[in-house]
Each structure stands twice: as structure tokens, then as C-alpha cells.
């Protein structure tokens, strides 16, 4: 699917990259998790998710040559949108409705930092690259990231259950 004005075609899957890059070490993931936990007190509830700007560790990651190389090799050259946030889903029913991100950024890196559950993982990232009747559910594990064209692909987070907790890092970019 290509949307008018988009410089690159969106893959059939709806995403350009999904996985854990080699440069994302256990130490870096632990530092991001610790920073997200420290920033949690500043988070505000926006609809059905808690949301706060990141601290210096995630901001450095957003500007890192490693992340830029991944984005540019799998998608297109980008400019940071100076938009990086921690997203917290902590209470039953929290999630995010289907939407696109086209106001401040068009390309999104969404990394799961934490997904705790006592029984099984129910809440997922959902992409709709072919419309509402054909969703792609992505069960991200901590450290995995999804790189996708957030302005062209409708996406959502399904509701967390009473025994789930999800913390994500979202970083927005603009194509150059």
C-alpha cells in the first residue's frame, strides 16, 4: 500500500522491520527499563494509556547511529521528529484505539520494554496493512522493536487484561 506523498512503499506486512537488533544489548534494555520506571511518576493518562517523554537514555537511542542505520537500511533516510515517549498500559482495559500518526511524525519505532502477565500474553500491537478485516497481531517480547510507516498503516494496542502490564518506547521520525 502506498499513500500519496509517501516516499516509499509500505511492505505487505505493514512493517519494515520486526525483531531485536544485535546492538540492543541486555544492558541497554535494562537501562531503558530502569529509565522508563523512573519516568513513570511523570506520566499522564491520555485516553487509555499513560504517556511521558523519555529521559536521556532513550533520547540518546533515538539519535544513535545504530538505530538510524537500521531505519535507513530497512525503510528510508529519516530526520528525528524529537518525539520519543514511554507508554504504559497497566490497568485492565487500557490500550490504544486504531489510528495513524501523521501530525508530528510518519515513521515509528515501537519497542517493548516490559510485558508482564501471570497467565498468558493477550495484549498485542495490531497493524492493519490491508484494512480492518485483516489485522496482523504482533506479540512483541521485551527488546523487540517494530519499525513501520505509522502515517499509512493503521495500528492499535489491544486492551491489557487484569493480570498484564506493558511498557513501550515509541520514537517518531520524519522521512528526509
XYZ file of N, CA and C in Angstrom, residues 8-123:
348
model
N 8.179 5.973 0.122
C 8.493 4.558 -0.065
C 7.221 3.736 0.040
N 7.247 2.583 -0.563
C 6.110 1.677 -0.483
C 6.108 0.960 0.863
N 4.953 0.787 1.437
C 4.810 0.046 2.675
C 4.782 -1.444 2.336
N 5.599 -2.246 2.997
C 5.590 -3.693 2.720
C 4.216 -4.319 2.990
N 3.963 -5.463 2.387
C 2.699 -6.175 2.577
C 2.407 -6.463 4.043
N 3.461 -6.667 4.833
C 3.284 -6.962 6.254
C 2.832 -5.738 7.036
N 3.053 -4.553 6.479
C 2.747 -3.323 7.197
C 3.932 -2.769 7.962
N 4.993 -3.553 8.084
C 6.175 -3.072 8.805
C 7.427 -3.300 7.962
N 8.464 -2.499 8.278
C 9.749 -2.618 7.592
C 10.693 -3.564 8.318
N 10.582 -3.603 9.649
C 11.485 -4.422 10.463
C 10.728 -4.844 11.714
N 10.960 -6.091 12.126
C 10.429 -6.598 13.381
C 11.457 -7.564 13.947
N 11.921 -7.303 15.153
C 12.870 -8.182 15.805
C 13.695 -7.428 16.833
N 14.715 -8.096 17.314
C 15.639 -7.480 18.272
C 16.985 -7.311 17.576
N 17.375 -6.060 17.351
C 18.657 -5.829 16.684
C 19.824 -6.292 17.558
N 20.921 -6.700 16.917
C 22.088 -7.190 17.658
C 22.660 -6.139 18.591
N 22.586 -4.875 18.203
C 23.170 -3.815 19.034
C 22.344 -3.521 20.289
N 21.128 -4.057 20.386
C 20.306 -3.842 21.572
C 20.688 -4.878 22.629
N 21.691 -4.532 23.417
C 22.232 -5.447 24.421
C 21.296 -5.568 25.618
N 21.535 -6.595 26.420
C 20.763 -6.751 27.649
C 20.978 -5.553 28.573
N 22.205 -5.024 28.596
C 22.489 -3.858 29.446
C 21.718 -2.624 28.981
N 21.651 -2.396 27.670
C 20.900 -1.253 27.157
C 19.411 -1.429 27.450
N 18.890 -2.629 27.254
C 17.477 -2.881 27.550
C 17.196 -2.642 29.035
N 18.076 -3.114 29.904
C 17.895 -2.905 31.349
C 17.926 -1.412 31.693
N 18.815 -0.661 31.057
C 18.896 0.781 31.305
C 17.620 1.486 30.835
N 17.097 1.083 29.685
C 15.842 1.666 29.193
C 14.681 1.333 30.131
N 14.642 0.101 30.619
C 13.590 -0.296 31.555
C 13.680 0.497 32.856
N 14.882 0.682 33.354
C 15.076 1.448 34.588
C 14.667 2.907 34.382
N 15.036 3.469 33.231
C 14.657 4.851 32.951
C 13.135 4.975 32.825
N 12.495 4.031 32.132
C 11.037 4.062 31.997
C 10.369 3.977 33.368
N 10.895 3.148 34.243
C 10.334 3.035 35.594
C 10.496 4.348 36.364
N 11.647 4.993 36.216
C 11.892 6.263 36.897
C 11.010 7.385 36.353
N 10.730 7.358 35.061
C 9.914 8.402 34.431
C 8.422 8.178 34.649
N 8.030 6.988 35.103
C 6.608 6.638 35.239
C 5.848 7.628 36.105
N 6.465 8.155 37.144
C 5.782 9.084 38.056
C 5.315 10.351 37.342
N 5.946 10.699 36.225
C 5.583 11.909 35.471
C 4.502 11.650 34.427
N 4.150 10.397 34.213
C 3.228 10.050 33.132
C 1.818 10.558 33.405
N 1.150 10.957 32.326
C -0.242 11.392 32.399
C -1.096 10.438 31.579
N -2.337 10.280 32.001
C -3.254 9.399 31.298
C -3.823 10.130 30.092
N -3.573 9.583 28.912
C -4.141 10.087 27.667
C -5.060 8.999 27.133
N -6.327 9.230 27.217
C -7.347 8.243 26.851
C -7.164 6.975 27.668
N -6.543 5.946 27.078
C -6.411 4.663 27.784
C -4.966 4.204 27.885
N -4.032 5.164 27.964
C -2.626 4.819 28.154
C -1.956 5.942 28.943
N -0.969 5.572 29.742
C -0.147 6.581 30.398
C 1.010 6.892 29.465
N 1.443 8.139 29.472
C 2.352 8.639 28.443
C 3.276 9.679 29.069
N 4.583 9.593 28.800
C 5.519 10.613 29.266
C 6.709 10.690 28.316
N 7.297 11.878 28.161
C 8.526 11.962 27.367
C 9.631 11.117 27.993
N 10.576 10.703 27.167
C 11.674 9.865 27.642
C 12.731 10.689 28.359
N 13.663 9.973 28.963
C 14.815 10.578 29.594
C 16.019 10.513 28.664
N 17.206 10.760 29.189
C 18.403 10.853 28.351
C 18.831 9.543 27.681
N 18.557 8.404 28.283
C 18.988 7.130 27.685
C 18.202 6.851 26.407
N 16.878 6.953 26.480
C 16.064 6.718 25.283
C 16.270 7.821 24.252
N 16.488 9.046 24.698
C 16.753 10.139 23.750
C 18.055 9.889 22.988
N 19.067 9.376 23.681
C 20.327 9.035 23.009
C 20.122 7.892 22.020
N 19.299 6.910 22.385
C 18.992 5.818 21.466
C 18.308 6.350 20.212
N 17.366 7.277 20.385
C 16.628 7.836 19.246
C 17.567 8.513 18.248
N 18.666 9.068 18.741
C 19.632 9.757 17.871
C 20.832 8.888 17.514
N 20.846 7.645 17.955
C 22.023 6.798 17.787
C 22.269 6.396 16.337
N 23.533 6.279 15.948
C 23.854 5.824 14.587
C 23.317 4.417 14.306
N 23.282 3.558 15.327
C 22.814 2.183 15.132
C 21.329 2.148 14.747
N 20.518 2.908 15.477
C 19.092 2.916 15.166
C 18.839 3.605 13.824
N 19.547 4.685 13.562
C 19.382 5.365 12.269
C 19.790 4.454 11.110
N 20.846 3.692 11.288
C 21.275 2.762 10.231
C 20.210 1.705 9.976
N 19.600 1.186 11.037
C 18.539 0.193 10.867
C 17.364 0.806 10.093
N 16.932 1.989 10.487
C 15.798 2.634 9.828
C 16.118 2.926 8.367
N 17.295 3.459 8.129
C 17.646 3.852 6.765
C 17.888 2.652 5.859
N 18.356 1.535 6.419
C 18.574 0.361 5.571
C 17.264 -0.373 5.282
N 16.313 -0.334 6.219
C 15.070 -1.086 6.037
C 13.903 -0.236 5.528
N 13.973 1.089 5.713
C 12.858 1.956 5.304
C 13.347 3.058 4.370
N 13.846 4.151 4.958
C 14.291 5.292 4.166
C 15.099 6.231 5.062
N 15.824 7.181 4.481
C 16.523 8.174 5.303
C 15.511 8.983 6.126
N 15.863 9.264 7.376
C 14.935 9.947 8.280
C 15.600 11.097 9.018
N 14.744 11.929 9.555
C 15.125 13.004 10.460
C 14.349 12.774 11.747
N 15.008 12.849 12.905
C 14.252 12.665 14.156
C 13.149 13.708 14.272
N 12.008 13.292 14.757
C 10.888 14.212 14.976
C 10.961 14.816 16.375
N 12.017 14.464 17.120
C 12.155 14.892 18.519
C 10.922 14.495 19.301
N 10.457 13.306 19.019
C 9.248 12.789 19.632
C 9.526 11.372 20.107
N 9.921 11.223 21.353
C 10.137 9.900 21.942
C 9.394 9.860 23.270
N 8.644 8.777 23.475
C 7.794 8.686 24.650
C 7.800 7.273 25.215
N 7.596 7.219 26.524
C 7.305 5.949 27.167
C 5.786 5.831 27.260
N 5.285 4.640 26.992
C 3.851 4.354 27.011
C 3.608 3.216 27.984
N 2.671 3.410 28.897
C 2.403 2.437 29.955
C 0.947 1.994 29.895
N 0.752 0.691 29.889
C -0.580 0.087 29.922
C -0.598 -0.797 31.159
N -1.350 -0.378 32.184
C -1.205 -1.009 33.491
C -2.494 -1.528 34.107
N -3.623 -1.088 33.619
C -4.898 -1.488 34.213
C -5.768 -2.157 33.160
N -6.572 -3.072 33.609
C -7.457 -3.786 32.694
C -8.221 -2.790 31.818
N -8.214 -3.050 30.520
C -8.924 -2.198 29.568
C -8.075 -1.105 28.945
N -6.849 -0.895 29.461
C -6.001 0.112 28.828
C -5.444 -0.426 27.522
N -5.339 0.437 26.547
C -4.846 0.110 25.218
C -4.883 1.376 24.385
N -4.834 1.234 23.085
C -4.961 2.403 22.213
C -5.760 1.992 20.984
N -6.734 2.810 20.662
C -7.633 2.522 19.548
C -6.905 2.641 18.216
N -7.439 2.003 17.173
C -6.822 2.117 15.837
C -6.688 3.578 15.402
N -5.501 3.893 14.889
C -5.198 5.270 14.494
C -3.989 5.285 13.566
N -3.695 6.448 13.013
C -2.442 6.688 12.311
C -1.750 7.863 12.989
N -0.439 7.949 12.815
C 0.365 9.030 13.394
C 0.896 9.880 12.252
N 0.199 10.930 11.902
C 0.679 11.730 10.785
C 0.865 13.198 11.118
N 0.608 13.586 12.344
C 0.734 15.000 12.684
C 2.192 15.414 12.879
N 2.911 14.705 13.729
C 4.276 15.082 14.062
C 5.331 14.179 13.436
N 4.953 12.963 13.103
C 5.910 12.016 12.534
C 5.165 11.019 11.668
N 5.897 10.416 10.742
C 5.288 9.458 9.830
C 5.822 8.037 10.025
N 7.026 7.922 10.534
C 7.660 6.630 10.751
C 7.800 6.424 12.251
N 7.496 5.213 12.705
C 7.505 4.940 14.133
C 8.369 3.718 14.432
N 9.144 3.833 15.490
C 9.831 2.690 16.088
C 9.109 2.438 17.403
N 8.540 1.255 17.542
C 7.847 0.896 18.766
C 8.545 -0.312 19.371
N 9.153 -0.095 20.547
C 9.911 -1.155 21.228
C 9.212 -1.538 22.529
N 9.048 -2.816 22.740
C 8.508 -3.292 24.003
C 9.654 -3.413 25.000
N 9.480 -2.771 26.141
C 10.476 -2.846 27.216
C 10.069 -3.883 28.251
N 8.775 -3.971 28.495
C 8.278 -4.886 29.521
C 6.905 -5.380 29.090
N 6.676 -6.659 29.275
C 5.329 -7.228 29.118
C 5.192 -8.328 30.160
N 4.575 -7.950 31.264
C 4.384 -8.907 32.355
C 2.951 -9.417 32.341
N 2.807 -10.690 32.641
C 1.485 -11.301 32.724
C 1.612 -12.569 33.554
N 0.528 -12.930 34.241
C 0.584 -14.114 35.097
C 0.154 -15.373 34.362
N -0.729 -15.239 33.390
C -1.191 -16.429 32.668
C -0.629 -16.454 31.261
N -1.130 -15.619 30.394
C -0.654 -15.578 29.015
C -0.775 -14.162 28.488
N 0.006 -13.882 27.488
C 0.018 -12.560 26.869
C -1.211 -12.423 25.983
N -2.004 -11.429 26.264
C -3.191 -11.180 25.447
C -3.060 -9.888 24.669
N -2.535 -8.853 25.287
C -2.429 -7.559 24.616
C -1.326 -7.606 23.566
